[in-house]
Each structure stands twice: as structure tokens, then as C-alpha cells.
PDB file of C-alpha atoms in Angstrom:
ATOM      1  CA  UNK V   1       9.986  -3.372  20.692  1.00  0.00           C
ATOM      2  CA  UNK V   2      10.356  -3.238  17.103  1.00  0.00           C
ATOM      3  CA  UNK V   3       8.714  -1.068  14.494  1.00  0.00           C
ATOM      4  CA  UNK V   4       7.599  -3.017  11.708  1.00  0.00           C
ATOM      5  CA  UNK V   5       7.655  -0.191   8.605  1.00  0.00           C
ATOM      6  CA  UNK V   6       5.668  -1.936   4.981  1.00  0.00           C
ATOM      7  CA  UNK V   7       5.519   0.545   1.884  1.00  0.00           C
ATOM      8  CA  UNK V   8       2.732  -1.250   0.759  1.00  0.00           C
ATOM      9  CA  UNK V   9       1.135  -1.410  -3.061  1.00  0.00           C
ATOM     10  CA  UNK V  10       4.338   0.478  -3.690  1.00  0.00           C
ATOM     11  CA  UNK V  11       4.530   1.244  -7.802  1.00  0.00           C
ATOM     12  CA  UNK V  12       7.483  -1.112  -8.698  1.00  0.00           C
ATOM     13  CA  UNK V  13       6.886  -4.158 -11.398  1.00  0.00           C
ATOM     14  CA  UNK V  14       8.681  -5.525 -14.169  1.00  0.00           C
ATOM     15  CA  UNK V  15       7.690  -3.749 -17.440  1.00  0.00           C
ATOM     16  CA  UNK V  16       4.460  -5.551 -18.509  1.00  0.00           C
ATOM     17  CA  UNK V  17       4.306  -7.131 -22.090  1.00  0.00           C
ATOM     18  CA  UNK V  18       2.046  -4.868 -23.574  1.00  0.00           C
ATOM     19  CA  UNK V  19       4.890  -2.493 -23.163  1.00  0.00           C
ATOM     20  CA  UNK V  20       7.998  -4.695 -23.885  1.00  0.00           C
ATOM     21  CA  UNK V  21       8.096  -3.546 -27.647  1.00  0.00           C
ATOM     22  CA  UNK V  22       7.716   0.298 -27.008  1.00  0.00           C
ATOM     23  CA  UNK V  23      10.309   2.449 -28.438  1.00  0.00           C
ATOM     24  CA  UNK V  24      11.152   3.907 -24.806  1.00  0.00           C
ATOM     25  CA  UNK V  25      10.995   0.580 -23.619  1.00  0.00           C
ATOM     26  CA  UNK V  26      13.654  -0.899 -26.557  1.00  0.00           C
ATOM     27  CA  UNK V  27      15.764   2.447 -26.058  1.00  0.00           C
ATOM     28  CA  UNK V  28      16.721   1.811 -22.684  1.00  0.00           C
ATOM     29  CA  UNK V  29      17.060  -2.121 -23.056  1.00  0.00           C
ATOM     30  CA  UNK V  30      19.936  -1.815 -25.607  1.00  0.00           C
ATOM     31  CA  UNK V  31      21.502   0.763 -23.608  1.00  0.00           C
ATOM     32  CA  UNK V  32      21.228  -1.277 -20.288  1.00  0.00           C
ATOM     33  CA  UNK V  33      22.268  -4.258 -22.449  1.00  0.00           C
ATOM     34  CA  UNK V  34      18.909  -6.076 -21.003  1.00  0.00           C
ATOM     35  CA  UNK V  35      16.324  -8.338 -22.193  1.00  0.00           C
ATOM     36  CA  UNK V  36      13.544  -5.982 -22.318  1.00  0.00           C
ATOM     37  CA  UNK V  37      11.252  -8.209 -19.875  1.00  0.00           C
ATOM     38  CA  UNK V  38      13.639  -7.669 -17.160  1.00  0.00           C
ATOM     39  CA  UNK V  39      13.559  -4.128 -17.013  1.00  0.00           C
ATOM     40  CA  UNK V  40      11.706  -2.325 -13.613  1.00  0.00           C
ATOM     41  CA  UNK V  41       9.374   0.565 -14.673  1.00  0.00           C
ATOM     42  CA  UNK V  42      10.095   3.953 -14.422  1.00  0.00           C
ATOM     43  CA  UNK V  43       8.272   6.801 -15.374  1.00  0.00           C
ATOM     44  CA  UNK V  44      11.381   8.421 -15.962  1.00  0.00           C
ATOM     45  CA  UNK V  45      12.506   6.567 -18.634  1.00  0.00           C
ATOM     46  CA  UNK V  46       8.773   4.643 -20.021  1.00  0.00           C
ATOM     47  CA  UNK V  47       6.382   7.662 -19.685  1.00  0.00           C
ATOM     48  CA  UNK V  48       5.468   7.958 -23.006  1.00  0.00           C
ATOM     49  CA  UNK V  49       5.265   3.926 -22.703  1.00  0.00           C
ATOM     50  CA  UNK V  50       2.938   4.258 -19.501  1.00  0.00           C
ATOM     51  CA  UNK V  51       0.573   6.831 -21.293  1.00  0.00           C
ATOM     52  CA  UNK V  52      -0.280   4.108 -23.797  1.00  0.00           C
ATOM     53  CA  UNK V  53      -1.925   2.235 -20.777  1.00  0.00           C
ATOM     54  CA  UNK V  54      -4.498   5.189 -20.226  1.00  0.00           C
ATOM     55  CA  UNK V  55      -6.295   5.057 -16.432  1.00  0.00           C
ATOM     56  CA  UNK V  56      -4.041   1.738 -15.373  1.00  0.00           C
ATOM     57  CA  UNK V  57      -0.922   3.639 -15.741  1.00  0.00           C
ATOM     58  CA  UNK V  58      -2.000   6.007 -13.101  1.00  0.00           C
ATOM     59  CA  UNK V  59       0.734   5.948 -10.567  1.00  0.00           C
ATOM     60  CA  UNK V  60       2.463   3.337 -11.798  1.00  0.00           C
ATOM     61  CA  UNK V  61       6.500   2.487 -12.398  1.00  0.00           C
ATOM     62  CA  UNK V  62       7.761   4.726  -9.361  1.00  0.00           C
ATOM     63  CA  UNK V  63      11.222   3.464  -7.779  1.00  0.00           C
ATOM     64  CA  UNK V  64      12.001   6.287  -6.691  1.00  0.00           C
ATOM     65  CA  UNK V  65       9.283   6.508  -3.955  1.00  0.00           C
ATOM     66  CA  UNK V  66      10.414   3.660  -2.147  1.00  0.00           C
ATOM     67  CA  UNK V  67      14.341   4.401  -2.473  1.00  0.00           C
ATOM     68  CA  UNK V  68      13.767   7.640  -0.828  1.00  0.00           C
ATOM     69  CA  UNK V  69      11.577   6.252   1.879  1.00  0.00           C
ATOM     70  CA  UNK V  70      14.430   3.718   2.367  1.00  0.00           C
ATOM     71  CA  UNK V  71      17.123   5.825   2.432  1.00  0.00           C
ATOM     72  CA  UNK V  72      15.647   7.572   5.018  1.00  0.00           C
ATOM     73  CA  UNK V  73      14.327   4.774   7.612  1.00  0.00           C
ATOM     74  CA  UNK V  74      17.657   3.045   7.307  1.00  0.00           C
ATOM     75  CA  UNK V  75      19.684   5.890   8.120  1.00  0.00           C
ATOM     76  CA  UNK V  76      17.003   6.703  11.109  1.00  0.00           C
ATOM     77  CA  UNK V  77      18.411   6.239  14.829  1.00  0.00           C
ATOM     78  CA  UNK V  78      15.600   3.784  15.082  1.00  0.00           C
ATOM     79  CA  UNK V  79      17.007   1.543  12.505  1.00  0.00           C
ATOM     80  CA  UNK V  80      20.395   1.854  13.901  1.00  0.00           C
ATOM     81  CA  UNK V  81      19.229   1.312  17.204  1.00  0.00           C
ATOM     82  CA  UNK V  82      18.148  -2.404  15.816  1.00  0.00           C
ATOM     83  CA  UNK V  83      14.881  -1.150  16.856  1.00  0.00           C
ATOM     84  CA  UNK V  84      13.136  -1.181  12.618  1.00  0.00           C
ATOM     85  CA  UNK V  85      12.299  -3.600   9.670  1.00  0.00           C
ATOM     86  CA  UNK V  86      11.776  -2.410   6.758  1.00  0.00           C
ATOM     87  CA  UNK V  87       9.457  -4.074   3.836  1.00  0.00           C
ATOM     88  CA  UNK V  88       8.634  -3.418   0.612  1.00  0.00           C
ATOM     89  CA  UNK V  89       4.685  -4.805  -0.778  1.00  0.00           C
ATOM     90  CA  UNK V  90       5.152  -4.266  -4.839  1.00  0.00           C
ATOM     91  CA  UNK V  91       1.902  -3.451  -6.918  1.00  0.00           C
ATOM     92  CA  UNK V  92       2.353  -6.827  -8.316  1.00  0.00           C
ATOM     93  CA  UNK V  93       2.015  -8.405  -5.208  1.00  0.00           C
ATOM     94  CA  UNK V  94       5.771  -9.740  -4.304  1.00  0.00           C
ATOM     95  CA  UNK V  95       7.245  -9.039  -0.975  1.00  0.00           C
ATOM     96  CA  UNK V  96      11.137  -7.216  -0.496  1.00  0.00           C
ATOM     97  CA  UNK V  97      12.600  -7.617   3.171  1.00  0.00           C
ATOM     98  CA  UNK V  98      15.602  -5.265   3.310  1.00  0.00           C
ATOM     99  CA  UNK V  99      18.327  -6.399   6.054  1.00  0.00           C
ATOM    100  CA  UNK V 100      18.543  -3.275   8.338  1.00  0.00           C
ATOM    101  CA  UNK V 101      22.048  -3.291   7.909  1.00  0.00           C
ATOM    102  CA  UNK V 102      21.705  -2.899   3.983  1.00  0.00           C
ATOM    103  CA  UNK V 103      23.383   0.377   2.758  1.00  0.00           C
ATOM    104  CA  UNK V 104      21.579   1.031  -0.542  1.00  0.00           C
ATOM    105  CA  UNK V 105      22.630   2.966  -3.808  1.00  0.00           C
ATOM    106  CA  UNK V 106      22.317   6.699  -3.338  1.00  0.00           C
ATOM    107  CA  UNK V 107      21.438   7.343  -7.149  1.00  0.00           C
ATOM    108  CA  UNK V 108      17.697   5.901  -7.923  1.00  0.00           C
ATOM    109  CA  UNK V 109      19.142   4.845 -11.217  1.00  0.00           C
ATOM    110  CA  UNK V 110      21.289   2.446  -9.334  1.00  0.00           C
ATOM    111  CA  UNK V 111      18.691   1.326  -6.893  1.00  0.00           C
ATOM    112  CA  UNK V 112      16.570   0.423  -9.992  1.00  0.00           C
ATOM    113  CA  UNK V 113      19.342  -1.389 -11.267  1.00  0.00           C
ATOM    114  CA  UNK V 114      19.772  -3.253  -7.937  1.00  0.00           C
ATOM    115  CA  UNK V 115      16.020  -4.364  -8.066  1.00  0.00           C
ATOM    116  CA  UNK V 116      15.924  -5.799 -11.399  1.00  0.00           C
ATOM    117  CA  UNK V 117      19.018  -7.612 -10.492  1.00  0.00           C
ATOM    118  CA  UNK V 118      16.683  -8.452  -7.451  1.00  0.00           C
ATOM    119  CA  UNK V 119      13.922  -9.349  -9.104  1.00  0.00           C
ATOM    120  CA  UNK V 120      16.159 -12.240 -11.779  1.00  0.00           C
ATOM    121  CA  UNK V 121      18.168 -13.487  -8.737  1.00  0.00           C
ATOM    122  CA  UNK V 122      15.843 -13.191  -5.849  1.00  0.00           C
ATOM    123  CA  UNK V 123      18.566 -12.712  -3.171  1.00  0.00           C
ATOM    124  CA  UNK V 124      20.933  -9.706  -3.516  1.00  0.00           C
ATOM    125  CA  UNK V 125      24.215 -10.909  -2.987  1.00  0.00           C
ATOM    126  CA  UNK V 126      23.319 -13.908  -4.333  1.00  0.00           C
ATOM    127  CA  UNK V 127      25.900 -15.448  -2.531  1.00  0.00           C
ATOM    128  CA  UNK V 128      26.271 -14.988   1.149  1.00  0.00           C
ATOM    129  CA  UNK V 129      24.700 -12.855   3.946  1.00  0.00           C
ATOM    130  CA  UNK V 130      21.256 -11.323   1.512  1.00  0.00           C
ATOM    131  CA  UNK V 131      20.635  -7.686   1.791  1.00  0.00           C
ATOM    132  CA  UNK V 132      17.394  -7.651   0.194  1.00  0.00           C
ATOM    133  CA  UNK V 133      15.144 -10.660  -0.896  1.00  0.00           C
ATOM    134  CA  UNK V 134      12.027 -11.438  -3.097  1.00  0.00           C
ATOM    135  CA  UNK V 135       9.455 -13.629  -3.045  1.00  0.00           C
ATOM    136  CA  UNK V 136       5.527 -14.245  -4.241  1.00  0.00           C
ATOM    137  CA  UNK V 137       3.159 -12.519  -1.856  1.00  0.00           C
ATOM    138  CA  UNK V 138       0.333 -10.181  -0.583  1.00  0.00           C
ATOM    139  CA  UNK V 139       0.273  -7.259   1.641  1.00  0.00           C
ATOM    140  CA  UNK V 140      -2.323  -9.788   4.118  1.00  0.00           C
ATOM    141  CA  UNK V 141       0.843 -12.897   3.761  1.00  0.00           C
ATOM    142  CA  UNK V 142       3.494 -10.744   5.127  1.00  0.00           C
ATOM    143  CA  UNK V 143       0.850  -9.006   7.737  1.00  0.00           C
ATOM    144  CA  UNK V 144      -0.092 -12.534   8.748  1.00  0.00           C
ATOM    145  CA  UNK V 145       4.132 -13.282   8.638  1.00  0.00           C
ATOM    146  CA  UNK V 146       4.702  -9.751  10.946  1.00  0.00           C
ATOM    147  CA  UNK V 147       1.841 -11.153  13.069  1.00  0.00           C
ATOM    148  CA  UNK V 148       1.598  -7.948  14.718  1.00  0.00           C
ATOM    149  CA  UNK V 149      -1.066  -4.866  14.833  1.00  0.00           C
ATOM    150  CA  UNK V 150      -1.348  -3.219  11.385  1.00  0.00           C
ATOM    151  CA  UNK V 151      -1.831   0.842  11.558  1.00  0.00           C
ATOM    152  CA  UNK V 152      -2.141   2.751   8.162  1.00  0.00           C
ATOM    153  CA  UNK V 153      -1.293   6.293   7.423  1.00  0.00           C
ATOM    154  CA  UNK V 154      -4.098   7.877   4.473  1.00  0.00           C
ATOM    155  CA  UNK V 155      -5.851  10.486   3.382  1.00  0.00           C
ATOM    156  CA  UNK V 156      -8.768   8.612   3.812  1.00  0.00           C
ATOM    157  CA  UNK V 157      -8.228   7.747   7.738  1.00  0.00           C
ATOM    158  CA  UNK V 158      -9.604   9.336  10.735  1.00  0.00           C
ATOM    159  CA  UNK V 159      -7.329  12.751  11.376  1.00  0.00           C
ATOM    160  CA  UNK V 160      -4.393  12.388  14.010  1.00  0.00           C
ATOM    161  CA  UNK V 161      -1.594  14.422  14.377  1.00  0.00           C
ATOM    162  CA  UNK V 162       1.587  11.969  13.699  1.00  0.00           C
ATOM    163  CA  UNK V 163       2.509  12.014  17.277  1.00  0.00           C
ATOM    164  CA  UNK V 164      -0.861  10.763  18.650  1.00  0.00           C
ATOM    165  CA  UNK V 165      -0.610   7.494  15.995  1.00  0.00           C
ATOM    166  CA  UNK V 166       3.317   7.137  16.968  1.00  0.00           C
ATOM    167  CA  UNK V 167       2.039   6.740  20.732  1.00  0.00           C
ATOM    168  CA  UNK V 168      -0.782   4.270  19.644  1.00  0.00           C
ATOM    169  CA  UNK V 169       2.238   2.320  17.784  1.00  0.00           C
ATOM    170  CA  UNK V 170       4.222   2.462  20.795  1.00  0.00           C
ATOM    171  CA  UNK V 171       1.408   0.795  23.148  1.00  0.00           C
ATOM    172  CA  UNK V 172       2.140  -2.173  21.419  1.00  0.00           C
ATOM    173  CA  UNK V 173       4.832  -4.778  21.418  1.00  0.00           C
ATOM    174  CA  UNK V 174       5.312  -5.260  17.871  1.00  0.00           C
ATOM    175  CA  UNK V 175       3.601  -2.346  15.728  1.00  0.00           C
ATOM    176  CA  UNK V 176       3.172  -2.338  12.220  1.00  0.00           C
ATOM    177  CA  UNK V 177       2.871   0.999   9.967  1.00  0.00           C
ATOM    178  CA  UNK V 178       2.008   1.117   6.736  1.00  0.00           C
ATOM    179  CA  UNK V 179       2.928   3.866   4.397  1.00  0.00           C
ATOM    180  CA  UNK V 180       1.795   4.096   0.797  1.00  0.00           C
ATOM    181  CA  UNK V 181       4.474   3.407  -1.706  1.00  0.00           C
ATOM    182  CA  UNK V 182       2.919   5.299  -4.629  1.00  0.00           C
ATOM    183  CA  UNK V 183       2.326   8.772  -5.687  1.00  0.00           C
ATOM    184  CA  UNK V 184      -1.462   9.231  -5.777  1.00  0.00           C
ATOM    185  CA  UNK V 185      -4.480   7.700  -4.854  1.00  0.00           C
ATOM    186  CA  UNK V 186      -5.495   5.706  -1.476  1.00  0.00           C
ATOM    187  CA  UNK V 187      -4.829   1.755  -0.401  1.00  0.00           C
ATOM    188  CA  UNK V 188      -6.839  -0.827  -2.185  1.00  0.00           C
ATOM    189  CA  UNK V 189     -10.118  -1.920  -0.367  1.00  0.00           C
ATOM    190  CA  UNK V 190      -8.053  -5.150   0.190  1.00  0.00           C
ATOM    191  CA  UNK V 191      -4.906  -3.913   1.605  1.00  0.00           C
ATOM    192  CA  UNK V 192      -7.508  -1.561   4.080  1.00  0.00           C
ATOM    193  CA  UNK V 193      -9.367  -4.673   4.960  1.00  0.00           C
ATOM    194  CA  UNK V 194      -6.259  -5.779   6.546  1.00  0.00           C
ATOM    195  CA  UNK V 195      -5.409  -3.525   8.468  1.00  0.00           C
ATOM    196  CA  UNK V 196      -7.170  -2.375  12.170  1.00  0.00           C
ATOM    197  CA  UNK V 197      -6.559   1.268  12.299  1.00  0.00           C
ATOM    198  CA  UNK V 198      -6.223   4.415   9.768  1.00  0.00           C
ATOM    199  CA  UNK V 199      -5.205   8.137   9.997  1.00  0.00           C
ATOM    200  CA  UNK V 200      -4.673  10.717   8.379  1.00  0.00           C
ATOM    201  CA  UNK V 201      -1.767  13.055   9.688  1.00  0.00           C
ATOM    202  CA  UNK V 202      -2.502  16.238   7.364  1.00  0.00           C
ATOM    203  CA  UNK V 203      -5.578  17.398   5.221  1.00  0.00           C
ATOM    204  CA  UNK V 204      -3.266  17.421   2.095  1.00  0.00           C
ATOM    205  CA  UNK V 205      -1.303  14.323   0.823  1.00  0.00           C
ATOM    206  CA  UNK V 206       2.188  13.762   1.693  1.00  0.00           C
ATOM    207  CA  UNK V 207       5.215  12.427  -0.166  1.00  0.00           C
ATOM    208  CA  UNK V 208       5.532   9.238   1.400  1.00  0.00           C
ATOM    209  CA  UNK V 209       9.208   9.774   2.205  1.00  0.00           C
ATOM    210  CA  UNK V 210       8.038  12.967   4.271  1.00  0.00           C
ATOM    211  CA  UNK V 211       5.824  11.013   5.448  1.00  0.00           C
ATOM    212  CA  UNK V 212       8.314   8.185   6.939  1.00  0.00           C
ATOM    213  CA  UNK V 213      10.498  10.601   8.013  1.00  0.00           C
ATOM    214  CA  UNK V 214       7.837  11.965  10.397  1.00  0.00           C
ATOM    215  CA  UNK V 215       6.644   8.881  11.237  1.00  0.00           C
ATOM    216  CA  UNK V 216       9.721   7.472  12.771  1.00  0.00           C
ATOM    217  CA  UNK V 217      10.728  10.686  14.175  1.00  0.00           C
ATOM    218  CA  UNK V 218       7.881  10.793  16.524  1.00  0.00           C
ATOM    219  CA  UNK V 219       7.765   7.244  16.693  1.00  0.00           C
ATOM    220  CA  UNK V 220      11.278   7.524  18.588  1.00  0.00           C
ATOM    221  CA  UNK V 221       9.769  10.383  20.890  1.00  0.00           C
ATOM    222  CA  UNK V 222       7.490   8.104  22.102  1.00  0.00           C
ATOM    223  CA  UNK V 223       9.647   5.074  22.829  1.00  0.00           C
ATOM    224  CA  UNK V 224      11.777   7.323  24.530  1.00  0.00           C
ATOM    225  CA  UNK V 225       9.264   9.082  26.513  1.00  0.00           C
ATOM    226  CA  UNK V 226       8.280   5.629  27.965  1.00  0.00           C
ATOM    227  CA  UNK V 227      12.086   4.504  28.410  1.00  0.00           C
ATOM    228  CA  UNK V 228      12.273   2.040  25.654  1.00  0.00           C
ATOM    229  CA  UNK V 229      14.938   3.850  23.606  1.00  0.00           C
ATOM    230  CA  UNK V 230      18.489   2.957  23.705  1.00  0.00           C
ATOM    231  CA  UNK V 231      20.142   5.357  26.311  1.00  0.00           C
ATOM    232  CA  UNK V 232      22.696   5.536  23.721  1.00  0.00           C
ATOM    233  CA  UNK V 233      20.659   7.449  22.218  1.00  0.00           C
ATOM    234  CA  UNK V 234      20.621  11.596  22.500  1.00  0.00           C
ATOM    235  CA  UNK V 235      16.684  11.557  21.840  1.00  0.00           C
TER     236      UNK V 235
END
């Protein structure tokens, strides 16, 4: 069994060209010695860029969310254990596979760094064994690529405490679990249509890195329970 984990519609892009010529935007170009274009968003660095974009800049140029979620599924047991995949669906609809074995920057500033180096060469290394790759596509290509059964975690699903969905994930061979890679807000009506089941796990919204965490947590408590856990494993 292996848990397939997508932070889908998660808020990295490439700075758009309405933005390219900011101030913010210039600023942090000539002091990353970068063309402009290549930069990834980041409301830490843009925001006075991203207000300029009104409603559409709602949730938008957040790295961070997906390093932390990261960081945390690929230091889980599970992932360890060979037993995760981890995927990263982009706003502007491009597709990251991270190699399980991948240990990425602790400092966000670094993992930003990484993806725009990502997003110019495609493979990082670019030479050898990749540890992350990009390419073109939707959340429903790489569903249709996982091929397995999709379950979503919202604020908009039907309410489930996290261990009843992590034993509906385990009842299947290859389970799917998508997490929302952006600060606010719900899954687009096409990323839902996608997908065959939704929960909720709390009546409030979750970071989506506490939200992993939890996730694979009792994910791994129900594996185990059933005897599909590495009995390596102290679980």
C-alpha cells in the first residue's frame, strides 16, 4: 500500500507580468541577481506587489505552505517506511513529484530558491538521479496518472474525525489524499469534480501542514492496526 499525498491548487507561480516591473518585484531581482520573470511569488517579499492585483491576489504566492507540508510528510515514518509519494499541483496548473528520498532546504527562502531553479531547469539535479521534477499539468492529469481513489480534506466536506477518513484511505490499495496547498478559501469546482469523497476533519480551517501532519499520523494507525505497517516500525 502506498499513500498517494497531492497539495493541490497549492499558491506557487512564477511572478506574473503584470507584476514583473513592481518596485518589490525589481528589489528582490537585483538582489537575487535574477531576471525578474523567473522569480517564484512570495508574499513575503511581493505583498505590496500582490495588493495591486485586488480579489485575484487572494491567497496567492505562498511557498511556504507547501515547504512546511513537505518537510513534514518526508520526515514521517510513512515516508521512510517507502510507504508515501508526495506531489505538488501549482495554481498554475504544473505538476512537482518530489523523490521520497529528497531532503529539502530547511529555510523557505532556500526552498523558494530551489523551485525557481526548478521551474528554469525542470529536473533538480539537472544531472543525475532528479529529486524533484516539473512538468505541464492538471490536478485531473496526475489523478488520472495516480490512477487511484481521490479523497479530499475541506471545510466544505462532510464532517469526519481524521481517523475515520485515514481508515477509509486504508481500505484501499492505492489511496489518494488531497490537502489544500493555499491559505484560504476551498478547492476549485474542478479540482472537487475530480475527486470521489470530501471531509472535513474540524469546524475551523486548518494550516495545511497541521493538517498533513494529522493526516499521516492516523493514516499510519490504521495501516498498522490492519498489519500493513513495517514491523520495523514502533507504531
Amino acid at each position: 500500500m502506498v499513500l498517494s499525498l497531492i497539495l493541490a491548487e497549492s499558491a506557487i507561480e512564477l511572478v506574473p507580468n503584470e507584476l514583473v516591473h513592481h518596485a518589490a518585484v525589481l528589489s528582490l531581482a537585483q538582489r537575487k541577481r535574477k531576471d525578474p520573470h523567473s522569480l517564484i511569488l512570495d508574499q513575503t517579499y511581493h505583498h505590496s506587489a500582490i495588493l495591486r492585483l485586488g480579489p485575484r491576489g487572494i491567497g496567492r504566492g505562498r511557498p511556504d505552505i507547501p515547504h512546511l507540508s513537505l518537510l513534514l510528510a518526508l520526515g514521517s515514518p510513512l515516508n521512510l517506511t517507502g510507504e508515501l509519494r508526495c506531489y505538488v499541483h501549482t495554481r498554475d496548473n504544473n505538476i512537482i513529484k518530489v523523490d521520497p528520498k529528497a531532503r529539502l532546504p530547511r529555510n523557505t527562502d532556500r526552498f523558494t530558491s530551489l523551485l525557481e531553479q526548478l521551474y528554469e531547469e525542470k529536473l533538480v539535479p539537472p544531472t543525475g538521479h532528479p529529486l524533484m521534477s516539473i512538468k505541464p499539468g492538471s490536478l485531473g492529469d496526475l489523478l488520472d496518472e495516480i490512477s487511484g481513489v481521490a479523497i479530499a480534506l475541506t471545510t466544505n466536506g462532510f464532517p469526519k474525525r481524521m481517523d475515520e477518513v485515514a481508515s477509509r484511505l486504508a481500505d484501499h490499495h492505492t489511496p489518494v489524499l488531497l490537502v489544500g496547498g493555499f491559505p484560504r478559501g476551498h478547492f476549485s469546482k474542478v479540482s472537487l469534480s475530480r475527486i470521489k469523497e470530501s471531509y472535513r476533519i474540524h469546524d475551523q480551517g486548518l494550516d495545511a501542514w497541521t493538517v498533513v501532519a494529522r493526516a499521516i499520523y492516523d493514516y499510519e494507525r490504521a495501516i498498522a492496526l490492519r498489519g500493513a505497517f513495517p514491523k520495523t516500525s514502533l507504531m
